[in-house]
Amino acid sequence: MKFLVDLFGFLFSKKSRLVLIPFLAVILLFAAIFVVLANSSWAPFVYAVF
């Protein structure tokens, strides 16, 4: 139970923003790539990578 308390304490602290911002930026970048290339001729190649 202490682990969950520590985890949520970290996630909502100021220190966690420096860790989470690059992580979220990479996720948003991949999401944008999927949306842009979903209906193009590059779609089979993008999906093959993942």
Short mmCIF file of C-alpha atoms in Angstrom, two decimals:
data_model
loop_
_atom_site.label_atom_id
_atom_site.label_comp_id
_atom_site.label_asym_id
_atom_site.label_seq_id
_atom_site.Cartn_x
_atom_site.Cartn_y
_atom_site.Cartn_z
CA MET A 1 0.00 0.00 0.00
CA LYS A 2 2.89 2.35 0.72
CA PHE A 3 4.09 1.81 -2.85
CA LEU A 4 0.84 3.20 -4.26
CA VAL A 5 0.95 6.17 -1.92
CA ASP A 6 4.53 6.89 -2.99
CA LEU A 7 3.66 6.43 -6.66
CA PHE A 8 0.75 8.87 -6.58
CA GLY A 9 2.80 11.27 -4.48
CA PHE A 10 5.50 11.24 -7.17
CA LEU A 11 3.07 11.58 -10.07
CA PHE A 12 1.54 14.72 -8.63
CA SER A 13 4.78 16.34 -7.49
CA LYS A 14 6.69 19.05 -9.35
CA LYS A 15 9.66 16.73 -9.79
CA SER A 16 7.66 14.27 -11.89
CA ARG A 17 6.90 16.83 -14.59
CA LEU A 18 10.50 16.73 -15.75
CA VAL A 19 10.24 12.97 -16.14
CA LEU A 20 6.78 12.81 -17.71
CA ILE A 21 7.06 15.62 -20.27
CA PRO A 22 9.52 13.81 -22.61
CA PHE A 23 7.62 10.56 -22.19
CA LEU A 24 4.31 12.17 -23.12
CA ALA A 25 5.93 14.05 -26.02
CA VAL A 26 7.14 10.77 -27.54
CA ILE A 27 3.70 9.18 -27.15
CA LEU A 28 2.03 12.18 -28.81
CA LEU A 29 4.58 12.08 -31.63
CA PHE A 30 3.82 8.42 -32.35
CA ALA A 31 0.09 9.12 -32.19
CA ALA A 32 0.45 11.94 -34.70
CA ILE A 33 2.45 9.69 -37.03
CA PHE A 34 -0.26 7.02 -36.86
CA VAL A 35 -3.02 9.53 -37.59
CA VAL A 36 -1.22 11.22 -40.47
CA LEU A 37 -0.04 8.03 -42.16
CA ALA A 38 -3.10 5.86 -41.46
CA ASN A 39 -4.71 6.35 -44.87
CA SER A 40 -1.62 6.71 -47.00
CA SER A 41 0.57 4.35 -48.95
CA TRP A 42 3.04 4.38 -46.06
CA ALA A 43 0.57 2.71 -43.68
CA PRO A 44 1.78 -0.89 -44.23
CA PHE A 45 5.34 0.15 -43.48
CA VAL A 46 4.43 2.10 -40.35
CA TYR A 47 2.29 -0.74 -38.99
CA ALA A 48 5.03 -3.26 -39.76
CA VAL A 49 7.43 -1.35 -37.51
CA PHE A 50 5.08 -1.65 -34.54
#
